[in-house]
Amino acid sequence: LAGGAPGCRCRVRCEVPPLLRQPDPVASWLVPGATVYAELALTPQRRGRARLDEIWLRWPGPVGLVERLHRHALAWDIDIVPNILAVRRLAFAISARDAPVGTRPDLRPGEGTEFAALREYVQGMDHRAIDWKHSARHRRLVCKEFQSERSQQIILAFDSGYLMGDPMGSMPRLDHAISAALLMAYLSLRAGDRVGTFSFDSTVRHYTRPAAGIHAFAGIQRDLARVDYHAGETNFTLGLTTLQGHLARRSLVIIMTDFVDSVMAELMLQTLQRLANRHLVLFVTLRNPNLAATAEAAPTDVETLSQSVVAEAFLRDRQIVFERLRRQGILCLEASPDRMGIALINQYLAIKDRGQI
């Protein structure tokens, strides 16, 4: 940048979107004809994709009577990914135990649905595991051993409509769901499964084909960083029908969403039924502790009594929807924000152990 006074200080400022905290201007030494180096600390406010459009530089003129202003276009996109430090800690703690599903194929022989090996029968084995055809060929009783099936296909589907943008505790519902999904994705990839992501609200936002291997986790993290909040009402028919068109094989579809009452959930139930005819569907919602506390509060006056009655009606409607989902063969999971990740992993391990996919 030419035209500055020798040895003058250049002030650098960057305009940032609401996802980032506005950094303080920094000063850098300006030498005519040289490159200006400045370091701006960008602090994210929430998860998402931020775009830096331009940066401003201001320095005094040759005799110090005027100031010069220069605008430099950037057009940089920055993915603000979810914090996975707690996810990694919890994932390593779970992996250190004797989990039913792991990266080794012989963790729990004799259980699961995938054939592992033939083994000579010994007293105490289940008679139903005896393979009579191979026993006749070997002229001794042999049994089939099974293991938990790997390379299953898992789809993490997120409702990004207006209900999921409501705050619950320190974060919106959508961020709680993404944190739990990251833990699920990390352990699933370590177990040898294939994991893909999908988001929708009034329209389909994105779909990522399932990928295998722990190296795919970084891509899932970037994809979920771009799942934004939207003010429109969720179109379950469009979203889940589109998702079903992407899936060529039976998959575990984990739908993270929420609803208000049974009337609002009616159309959602019909679409979920069609999806459950071909795939195993796990319906995941967050339990609102404030709603339960309001329903159980002692009625001290007319206002608290009416609030308790309304909250109780909402809870009753939710249970009706859950019961209808279970009758359709859909698994349901409702957990508090601080327990959602653990509850989701426990449900996943139970599904793998029973060979439901």
mmCIF file of C-alpha atoms in Angstrom:
data_model
loop_
_atom_site.group_PDB
_atom_site.id
_atom_site.type_symbol
_atom_site.label_atom_id
_atom_site.label_comp_id
_atom_site.label_asym_id
_atom_site.label_seq_id
_atom_site.Cartn_x
_atom_site.Cartn_y
_atom_site.Cartn_z
ATOM 1 C CA LEU A 1 0.000 0.000 0.000
ATOM 2 C CA ALA A 2 1.742 3.122 -1.157
ATOM 3 C CA GLY A 3 1.146 6.690 -0.042
ATOM 4 C CA GLY A 4 1.481 6.410 3.724
ATOM 5 C CA ALA A 5 3.919 8.354 5.834
ATOM 6 C CA PRO A 6 7.101 6.374 6.589
ATOM 7 C CA GLY A 7 6.800 4.663 9.932
ATOM 8 C CA CYS A 8 3.058 5.318 10.375
ATOM 9 C CA ARG A 9 0.617 2.989 12.068
ATOM 10 C CA CYS A 10 -2.177 1.367 10.090
ATOM 11 C CA ARG A 11 -5.463 0.478 11.788
ATOM 12 C CA VAL A 12 -7.182 -2.685 10.572
ATOM 13 C CA ARG A 13 -10.852 -3.464 11.116
ATOM 14 C CA CYS A 14 -13.016 -6.323 9.847
ATOM 15 C CA GLU A 15 -16.788 -6.360 9.483
ATOM 16 C CA VAL A 16 -18.166 -9.683 10.726
ATOM 17 C CA PRO A 17 -21.629 -11.310 10.638
ATOM 18 C CA PRO A 18 -23.693 -11.853 13.821
ATOM 19 C CA LEU A 19 -22.252 -15.376 14.219
ATOM 20 C CA LEU A 20 -18.915 -13.784 15.231
ATOM 21 C CA ARG A 21 -18.148 -11.256 17.930
ATOM 22 C CA GLN A 22 -16.974 -7.946 16.516
ATOM 23 C CA PRO A 23 -13.176 -7.856 17.045
ATOM 24 C CA ASP A 24 -11.419 -4.723 18.268
ATOM 25 C CA PRO A 25 -9.427 -2.843 15.617
ATOM 26 C CA VAL A 26 -5.738 -3.681 15.610
ATOM 27 C CA ALA A 27 -2.751 -1.523 14.670
ATOM 28 C CA SER A 28 0.036 -2.645 12.399
ATOM 29 C CA TRP A 29 3.240 -0.997 11.212
ATOM 30 C CA LEU A 30 2.911 0.396 7.692
ATOM 31 C CA VAL A 31 5.876 0.704 5.333
ATOM 32 C CA PRO A 32 5.143 2.076 1.821
ATOM 33 C CA GLY A 33 5.249 -0.686 -0.754
ATOM 34 C CA ALA A 34 5.338 -3.461 1.855
ATOM 35 C CA THR A 35 2.743 -5.977 3.010
ATOM 36 C CA VAL A 36 0.637 -5.205 6.090
ATOM 37 C CA TYR A 37 0.311 -8.042 8.612
ATOM 38 C CA ALA A 38 -2.472 -7.895 11.198
ATOM 39 C CA GLU A 39 -3.975 -10.538 13.446
ATOM 40 C CA LEU A 40 -7.675 -10.245 14.309
ATOM 41 C CA ALA A 41 -9.153 -12.525 16.973
ATOM 42 C CA LEU A 42 -12.553 -13.851 15.775
ATOM 43 C CA THR A 43 -14.712 -15.307 18.547
ATOM 44 C CA PRO A 44 -17.710 -17.400 17.430
ATOM 45 C CA GLN A 45 -21.063 -16.804 19.081
ATOM 46 C CA ARG A 46 -22.731 -19.981 17.855
ATOM 47 C CA ARG A 47 -22.403 -22.816 15.356
ATOM 48 C CA GLY A 48 -22.911 -22.078 11.664
ATOM 49 C CA ARG A 49 -21.200 -20.711 8.548
ATOM 50 C CA ALA A 50 -19.840 -17.173 8.706
ATOM 51 C CA ARG A 51 -18.800 -15.107 5.706
ATOM 52 C CA LEU A 52 -16.172 -12.353 5.860
ATOM 53 C CA ASP A 53 -16.869 -9.977 3.001
ATOM 54 C CA GLU A 54 -14.313 -7.225 3.434
ATOM 55 C CA ILE A 55 -11.611 -5.724 5.613
ATOM 56 C CA TRP A 56 -10.869 -2.007 6.186
ATOM 57 C CA LEU A 57 -7.483 -0.322 6.586
ATOM 58 C CA ARG A 58 -6.938 3.284 7.697
ATOM 59 C CA TRP A 59 -3.630 5.164 7.921
ATOM 60 C CA PRO A 60 -2.474 8.833 7.964
ATOM 61 C CA GLY A 61 -1.303 10.637 4.867
ATOM 62 C CA PRO A 62 2.278 11.763 4.099
ATOM 63 C CA VAL A 63 2.126 14.891 6.293
ATOM 64 C CA GLY A 64 -0.450 13.626 8.776
ATOM 65 C CA LEU A 65 -3.220 16.078 7.801
ATOM 66 C CA VAL A 66 -5.560 13.531 6.248
ATOM 67 C CA GLU A 67 -6.288 9.828 6.631
ATOM 68 C CA ARG A 68 -6.572 7.320 3.887
ATOM 69 C CA LEU A 69 -9.144 4.499 3.871
ATOM 70 C CA HIS A 70 -8.750 1.279 1.910
ATOM 71 C CA ARG A 71 -11.351 -1.473 1.549
ATOM 72 C CA HIS A 72 -10.167 -4.947 0.593
ATOM 73 C CA ALA A 73 -12.636 -7.654 -0.499
ATOM 74 C CA LEU A 74 -12.236 -11.055 1.173
ATOM 75 C CA ALA A 75 -15.250 -13.292 0.397
ATOM 76 C CA TRP A 76 -14.099 -15.901 2.914
ATOM 77 C CA ASP A 77 -16.440 -18.604 4.247
ATOM 78 C CA ILE A 78 -15.666 -19.906 7.733
ATOM 79 C CA ASP A 79 -17.348 -23.029 9.114
ATOM 80 C CA ILE A 80 -17.924 -22.685 12.853
ATOM 81 C CA VAL A 81 -17.998 -26.343 13.817
ATOM 82 C CA PRO A 82 -19.562 -27.704 17.029
ATOM 83 C CA ASN A 83 -17.244 -28.139 19.978
ATOM 84 C CA ILE A 84 -16.380 -31.846 20.065
ATOM 85 C CA LEU A 85 -14.042 -31.839 23.077
ATOM 86 C CA ALA A 86 -16.781 -33.202 25.352
ATOM 87 C CA VAL A 87 -17.846 -35.601 22.591
ATOM 88 C CA ARG A 88 -14.363 -37.080 22.297
ATOM 89 C CA ARG A 89 -13.973 -37.440 26.055
ATOM 90 C CA LEU A 90 -17.286 -39.230 26.389
ATOM 91 C CA ALA A 91 -16.622 -41.376 23.323
ATOM 92 C CA PHE A 92 -13.263 -42.538 24.655
ATOM 93 C CA ALA A 93 -14.818 -43.268 28.054
ATOM 94 C CA ILE A 94 -17.498 -45.414 26.433
ATOM 95 C CA SER A 95 -15.021 -47.139 24.120
ATOM 96 C CA ALA A 96 -12.814 -48.076 27.047
ATOM 97 C CA ARG A 97 -15.552 -50.291 28.466
ATOM 98 C CA ASP A 98 -16.615 -53.658 27.122
ATOM 99 C CA ALA A 99 -19.242 -52.289 24.748
ATOM 100 C CA PRO A 100 -21.464 -54.777 22.883
ATOM 101 C CA VAL A 101 -20.354 -53.311 19.551
ATOM 102 C CA GLY A 102 -16.757 -52.442 18.782
ATOM 103 C CA THR A 103 -14.198 -52.223 16.030
ATOM 104 C CA ARG A 104 -13.099 -55.845 16.464
ATOM 105 C CA PRO A 105 -15.335 -58.469 14.861
ATOM 106 C CA ASP A 106 -15.032 -60.971 17.740
ATOM 107 C CA LEU A 107 -16.043 -58.828 20.686
ATOM 108 C CA ARG A 108 -19.152 -60.840 21.520
ATOM 109 C CA PRO A 109 -19.205 -64.135 19.664
ATOM 110 C CA GLY A 110 -22.465 -66.010 19.615
ATOM 111 C CA GLU A 111 -24.669 -62.902 19.439
ATOM 112 C CA GLY A 112 -25.862 -60.725 16.610
ATOM 113 C CA THR A 113 -27.045 -61.589 13.115
ATOM 114 C CA GLU A 114 -23.858 -61.790 11.036
ATOM 115 C CA PHE A 115 -22.310 -65.246 10.624
ATOM 116 C CA ALA A 116 -18.812 -65.443 12.140
ATOM 117 C CA ALA A 117 -17.643 -69.073 12.309
ATOM 118 C CA LEU A 118 -18.492 -72.683 13.039
ATOM 119 C CA ARG A 119 -17.601 -74.061 16.445
ATOM 120 C CA GLU A 120 -17.748 -77.555 17.866
ATOM 121 C CA TYR A 121 -20.712 -78.034 20.154
ATOM 122 C CA VAL A 122 -20.038 -78.234 23.877
ATOM 123 C CA GLN A 123 -22.468 -78.788 26.689
ATOM 124 C CA GLY A 124 -24.345 -75.657 27.631
ATOM 125 C CA MET A 125 -24.635 -74.168 24.133
ATOM 126 C CA ASP A 126 -28.020 -73.278 22.707
ATOM 127 C CA HIS A 127 -29.393 -76.251 20.758
ATOM 128 C CA ARG A 128 -30.976 -73.895 18.249
ATOM 129 C CA ALA A 129 -27.490 -72.832 17.112
ATOM 130 C CA ILE A 130 -26.622 -76.364 15.918
ATOM 131 C CA ASP A 131 -26.031 -76.510 12.172
ATOM 132 C CA TRP A 132 -27.299 -80.007 11.285
ATOM 133 C CA LYS A 133 -26.092 -79.905 7.689
ATOM 134 C CA HIS A 134 -22.488 -79.145 8.642
ATOM 135 C CA SER A 135 -22.705 -81.508 11.612
ATOM 136 C CA ALA A 136 -23.544 -84.374 9.252
ATOM 137 C CA ARG A 137 -20.660 -83.422 6.978
ATOM 138 C CA HIS A 138 -18.122 -83.228 9.836
ATOM 139 C CA ARG A 139 -19.676 -86.200 11.693
ATOM 140 C CA ARG A 140 -19.819 -84.233 14.924
ATOM 141 C CA LEU A 141 -22.096 -81.547 16.276
ATOM 142 C CA VAL A 142 -21.086 -78.017 15.248
ATOM 143 C CA CYS A 143 -22.780 -74.719 16.018
ATOM 144 C CA LYS A 144 -22.931 -71.418 14.198
ATOM 145 C CA GLU A 145 -21.433 -68.387 15.860
ATOM 146 C CA PHE A 146 -22.738 -64.940 15.081
ATOM 147 C CA GLN A 147 -21.456 -61.431 15.708
ATOM 148 C CA SER A 148 -22.971 -57.989 15.711
ATOM 149 C CA GLU A 149 -23.331 -56.944 12.109
ATOM 150 C CA ARG A 150 -21.078 -54.153 10.885
ATOM 151 C CA SER A 151 -21.272 -51.817 7.880
ATOM 152 C CA GLN A 152 -24.839 -50.886 8.714
ATOM 153 C CA GLN A 153 -26.180 -47.665 7.219
ATOM 154 C CA ILE A 154 -27.201 -44.898 9.612
ATOM 155 C CA ILE A 155 -28.819 -41.594 8.633
ATOM 156 C CA LEU A 156 -28.862 -38.662 11.072
ATOM 157 C CA ALA A 157 -31.865 -36.560 10.007
ATOM 158 C CA PHE A 158 -32.408 -33.110 11.559
ATOM 159 C CA ASP A 159 -35.511 -30.987 11.634
ATOM 160 C CA SER A 160 -34.228 -27.392 11.312
ATOM 161 C CA GLY A 161 -37.650 -25.721 11.532
ATOM 162 C CA TYR A 162 -38.729 -23.032 13.958
ATOM 163 C CA LEU A 163 -39.421 -25.391 16.876
ATOM 164 C CA MET A 164 -35.824 -26.650 16.885
ATOM 165 C CA GLY A 165 -34.536 -23.076 17.135
ATOM 166 C CA ASP A 166 -36.166 -22.524 20.531
ATOM 167 C CA PRO A 167 -33.624 -22.344 23.352
ATOM 168 C CA MET A 168 -33.534 -25.073 25.958
ATOM 169 C CA GLY A 169 -31.016 -24.399 28.674
ATOM 170 C CA SER A 170 -27.838 -22.869 27.290
ATOM 171 C CA MET A 171 -28.397 -23.849 23.635
ATOM 172 C CA PRO A 172 -31.205 -24.188 21.080
ATOM 173 C CA ARG A 173 -32.801 -27.598 20.674
ATOM 174 C CA LEU A 174 -31.046 -28.099 17.339
ATOM 175 C CA ASP A 175 -27.608 -27.693 18.934
ATOM 176 C CA HIS A 176 -28.431 -30.239 21.641
ATOM 177 C CA ALA A 177 -29.477 -32.657 18.895
ATOM 178 C CA ILE A 178 -26.297 -32.032 16.903
ATOM 179 C CA SER A 179 -24.073 -32.605 19.946
ATOM 180 C CA ALA A 180 -25.760 -35.947 20.630
ATOM 181 C CA ALA A 181 -25.571 -36.874 16.941
ATOM 182 C CA LEU A 182 -21.825 -36.180 16.825
ATOM 183 C CA LEU A 183 -21.269 -38.590 19.701
ATOM 184 C CA MET A 184 -23.427 -41.152 17.937
ATOM 185 C CA ALA A 185 -21.571 -40.644 14.637
ATOM 186 C CA TYR A 186 -18.139 -40.975 16.254
ATOM 187 C CA LEU A 187 -18.929 -44.277 17.943
ATOM 188 C CA SER A 188 -20.803 -45.629 14.922
ATOM 189 C CA LEU A 189 -17.866 -44.943 12.624
ATOM 190 C CA ARG A 190 -15.514 -46.617 15.093
ATOM 191 C CA ALA A 191 -17.841 -49.628 15.095
ATOM 192 C CA GLY A 192 -17.576 -49.951 11.298
ATOM 193 C CA ASP A 193 -20.957 -48.479 10.322
ATOM 194 C CA ARG A 194 -21.642 -45.987 7.552
ATOM 195 C CA VAL A 195 -23.063 -42.615 8.637
ATOM 196 C CA GLY A 196 -24.816 -39.954 6.554
ATOM 197 C CA THR A 197 -26.592 -36.682 7.415
ATOM 198 C CA PHE A 198 -29.787 -35.001 6.263
ATOM 199 C CA SER A 199 -31.566 -31.780 7.235
ATOM 200 C CA PHE A 200 -34.911 -30.325 6.233
ATOM 201 C CA ASP A 201 -37.601 -27.853 7.301
ATOM 202 C CA SER A 202 -39.934 -26.199 4.806
ATOM 203 C CA THR A 203 -37.574 -27.552 2.142
ATOM 204 C CA VAL A 204 -34.692 -29.999 1.975
ATOM 205 C CA ARG A 205 -31.467 -28.295 3.058
ATOM 206 C CA HIS A 206 -28.769 -30.911 2.537
ATOM 207 C CA TYR A 207 -28.057 -34.606 2.199
ATOM 208 C CA THR A 208 -24.687 -36.318 2.614
ATOM 209 C CA ARG A 209 -24.259 -39.885 1.448
ATOM 210 C CA PRO A 210 -23.258 -42.360 4.175
ATOM 211 C CA ALA A 211 -19.510 -42.808 4.543
ATOM 212 C CA ALA A 212 -17.456 -45.277 6.558
ATOM 213 C CA GLY A 213 -14.238 -44.932 8.529
ATOM 214 C CA ILE A 214 -13.255 -42.628 11.357
ATOM 215 C CA HIS A 215 -11.763 -40.225 8.793
ATOM 216 C CA ALA A 216 -15.348 -39.398 7.713
ATOM 217 C CA PHE A 217 -16.072 -37.781 11.100
ATOM 218 C CA ALA A 218 -14.439 -34.480 10.116
ATOM 219 C CA GLY A 219 -16.741 -34.228 7.089
ATOM 220 C CA ILE A 220 -19.803 -34.943 9.242
ATOM 221 C CA GLN A 221 -18.696 -32.248 11.670
ATOM 222 C CA ARG A 222 -18.411 -29.712 8.826
ATOM 223 C CA ASP A 223 -21.799 -30.739 7.413
ATOM 224 C CA LEU A 224 -23.537 -30.293 10.750
ATOM 225 C CA ALA A 225 -21.863 -26.910 11.238
ATOM 226 C CA ARG A 226 -23.823 -25.687 8.211
ATOM 227 C CA VAL A 227 -27.221 -26.834 9.498
ATOM 228 C CA ASP A 228 -28.816 -23.472 10.196
ATOM 229 C CA TYR A 229 -31.955 -22.349 12.010
ATOM 230 C CA HIS A 230 -35.012 -21.511 9.913
ATOM 231 C CA ALA A 231 -38.275 -19.793 10.803
ATOM 232 C CA GLY A 232 -40.514 -21.842 8.523
ATOM 233 C CA GLU A 233 -42.759 -24.722 9.528
ATOM 234 C CA THR A 234 -41.344 -28.186 8.893
ATOM 235 C CA ASN A 235 -42.691 -30.061 5.871
ATOM 236 C CA PHE A 236 -42.332 -33.697 6.951
ATOM 237 C CA THR A 237 -43.955 -35.032 3.792
ATOM 238 C CA LEU A 238 -41.445 -33.346 1.485
ATOM 239 C CA GLY A 239 -38.419 -33.951 3.706
ATOM 240 C CA LEU A 240 -38.913 -37.618 4.571
ATOM 241 C CA THR A 241 -40.156 -38.552 1.098
ATOM 242 C CA THR A 242 -37.004 -37.025 -0.386
ATOM 243 C CA LEU A 243 -34.865 -38.870 2.141
ATOM 244 C CA GLN A 244 -36.552 -42.170 1.324
ATOM 245 C CA GLY A 245 -35.737 -41.625 -2.343
ATOM 246 C CA HIS A 246 -32.020 -41.364 -1.479
ATOM 247 C CA LEU A 247 -31.894 -44.643 0.452
ATOM 248 C CA ALA A 248 -31.479 -47.760 -1.654
ATOM 249 C CA ARG A 249 -30.931 -50.169 1.271
ATOM 250 C CA ARG A 250 -32.531 -50.655 4.652
ATOM 251 C CA SER A 251 -31.113 -48.133 7.109
ATOM 252 C CA LEU A 252 -31.420 -46.879 10.662
ATOM 253 C CA VAL A 253 -32.955 -43.418 10.270
ATOM 254 C CA ILE A 254 -32.612 -41.265 13.383
ATOM 255 C CA ILE A 255 -34.989 -38.306 13.163
ATOM 256 C CA MET A 256 -34.296 -35.490 15.608
ATOM 257 C CA THR A 257 -37.307 -33.236 15.777
ATOM 258 C CA ASP A 258 -40.014 -31.938 18.095
ATOM 259 C CA PHE A 259 -43.737 -31.208 18.095
ATOM 260 C CA VAL A 260 -46.238 -29.288 20.190
ATOM 261 C CA ASP A 261 -49.404 -31.397 20.272
ATOM 262 C CA SER A 262 -51.100 -34.356 18.624
ATOM 263 C CA VAL A 263 -52.903 -32.159 16.069
ATOM 264 C CA MET A 264 -49.615 -30.759 14.774
ATOM 265 C CA ALA A 265 -48.079 -34.247 14.723
ATOM 266 C CA GLU A 266 -50.854 -35.866 12.651
ATOM 267 C CA LEU A 267 -49.251 -35.314 9.241
ATOM 268 C CA MET A 268 -45.850 -36.229 10.658
ATOM 269 C CA LEU A 269 -47.218 -39.596 11.839
ATOM 270 C CA GLN A 270 -48.489 -40.508 8.373
ATOM 271 C CA THR A 271 -45.143 -39.745 6.724
ATOM 272 C CA LEU A 272 -43.175 -41.611 9.383
ATOM 273 C CA GLN A 273 -45.340 -44.676 8.828
ATOM 274 C CA ARG A 274 -44.378 -44.802 5.148
ATOM 275 C CA LEU A 275 -40.694 -44.433 6.038
ATOM 276 C CA ALA A 276 -40.935 -47.159 8.711
ATOM 277 C CA ASN A 277 -42.348 -49.647 6.201
ATOM 278 C CA ARG A 278 -38.875 -50.011 4.708
ATOM 279 C CA HIS A 279 -36.423 -48.658 7.289
ATOM 280 C CA LEU A 280 -35.904 -48.776 11.040
ATOM 281 C CA VAL A 281 -36.882 -45.346 12.380
ATOM 282 C CA LEU A 282 -35.758 -43.911 15.704
ATOM 283 C CA PHE A 283 -37.776 -40.829 16.691
ATOM 284 C CA VAL A 284 -35.755 -38.595 19.049
ATOM 285 C CA THR A 285 -37.053 -35.568 20.967
ATOM 286 C CA LEU A 286 -35.884 -33.492 23.917
ATOM 287 C CA ARG A 287 -37.703 -33.641 27.237
ATOM 288 C CA ASN A 288 -38.495 -30.165 28.512
ATOM 289 C CA PRO A 289 -37.809 -30.157 32.278
ATOM 290 C CA ASN A 290 -39.629 -26.826 32.698
ATOM 291 C CA LEU A 291 -42.830 -28.294 31.246
ATOM 292 C CA ALA A 292 -42.760 -31.217 33.679
ATOM 293 C CA ALA A 293 -41.997 -28.894 36.605
ATOM 294 C CA THR A 294 -44.947 -26.667 35.664
ATOM 295 C CA ALA A 295 -47.297 -29.643 35.436
ATOM 296 C CA GLU A 296 -46.216 -30.935 38.872
ATOM 297 C CA ALA A 297 -46.161 -27.543 40.615
ATOM 298 C CA ALA A 298 -48.510 -27.042 43.563
ATOM 299 C CA PRO A 299 -51.430 -24.779 42.537
ATOM 300 C CA THR A 300 -51.066 -21.765 44.838
ATOM 301 C CA ASP A 301 -53.396 -19.522 42.842
ATOM 302 C CA VAL A 302 -55.615 -19.522 39.755
ATOM 303 C CA GLU A 303 -52.747 -18.639 37.397
ATOM 304 C CA THR A 304 -50.450 -21.458 38.516
ATOM 305 C CA LEU A 305 -53.406 -23.859 38.431
ATOM 306 C CA SER A 306 -54.214 -22.966 34.808
ATOM 307 C CA GLN A 307 -50.535 -23.255 33.841
ATOM 308 C CA SER A 308 -50.346 -26.682 35.452
ATOM 309 C CA VAL A 309 -53.472 -27.866 33.617
ATOM 310 C CA VAL A 310 -52.150 -26.661 30.236
ATOM 311 C CA ALA A 311 -48.736 -28.237 30.837
ATOM 312 C CA GLU A 312 -50.361 -31.520 31.820
ATOM 313 C CA ALA A 313 -52.406 -31.453 28.607
ATOM 314 C CA PHE A 314 -49.247 -30.952 26.540
ATOM 315 C CA LEU A 315 -47.523 -33.863 28.282
ATOM 316 C CA ARG A 316 -50.555 -36.089 27.737
ATOM 317 C CA ASP A 317 -50.602 -35.212 24.020
ATOM 318 C CA ARG A 318 -46.923 -36.105 23.745
ATOM 319 C CA GLN A 319 -47.493 -39.503 25.308
ATOM 320 C CA ILE A 320 -50.362 -40.148 22.894
ATOM 321 C CA VAL A 321 -48.085 -39.383 19.935
ATOM 322 C CA PHE A 322 -45.324 -41.619 21.324
ATOM 323 C CA GLU A 323 -47.779 -44.466 21.801
ATOM 324 C CA ARG A 324 -49.034 -44.152 18.231
ATOM 325 C CA LEU A 325 -45.462 -44.156 16.939
ATOM 326 C CA ARG A 326 -44.625 -47.327 18.867
ATOM 327 C CA ARG A 327 -47.707 -49.060 17.443
ATOM 328 C CA GLN A 328 -46.382 -48.245 13.966
ATOM 329 C CA GLY A 329 -43.114 -50.009 14.775
ATOM 330 C CA ILE A 330 -41.154 -46.784 15.319
ATOM 331 C CA LEU A 331 -38.704 -46.573 18.196
ATOM 332 C CA CYS A 332 -39.084 -43.499 20.407
ATOM 333 C CA LEU A 333 -36.526 -41.754 22.574
ATOM 334 C CA GLU A 334 -37.179 -38.738 24.787
ATOM 335 C CA ALA A 335 -34.334 -37.497 26.965
ATOM 336 C CA SER A 336 -33.267 -34.387 28.828
ATOM 337 C CA PRO A 337 -30.580 -32.224 27.167
ATOM 338 C CA ASP A 338 -27.797 -33.348 29.522
ATOM 339 C CA ARG A 339 -28.593 -37.052 28.996
ATOM 340 C CA MET A 340 -29.476 -37.092 25.328
ATOM 341 C CA GLY A 341 -26.089 -38.278 24.051
ATOM 342 C CA ILE A 342 -25.871 -41.205 26.485
ATOM 343 C CA ALA A 343 -29.506 -42.188 25.880
ATOM 344 C CA LEU A 344 -28.968 -42.177 22.114
ATOM 345 C CA ILE A 345 -25.862 -44.372 22.397
ATOM 346 C CA ASN A 346 -27.662 -46.839 24.672
ATOM 347 C CA GLN A 347 -30.520 -47.096 22.167
ATOM 348 C CA TYR A 348 -28.054 -47.614 19.314
ATOM 349 C CA LEU A 349 -26.239 -50.401 21.158
ATOM 350 C CA ALA A 350 -29.553 -52.088 21.977
ATOM 351 C CA ILE A 351 -30.579 -51.961 18.310
ATOM 352 C CA LYS A 352 -27.271 -53.488 17.220
ATOM 353 C CA ASP A 353 -27.436 -56.151 19.905
ATOM 354 C CA ARG A 354 -30.931 -57.228 18.819
ATOM 355 C CA GLY A 355 -30.038 -57.091 15.117
ATOM 356 C CA GLN A 356 -33.016 -54.895 14.244
ATOM 357 C CA ILE A 357 -31.537 -53.019 11.297
#
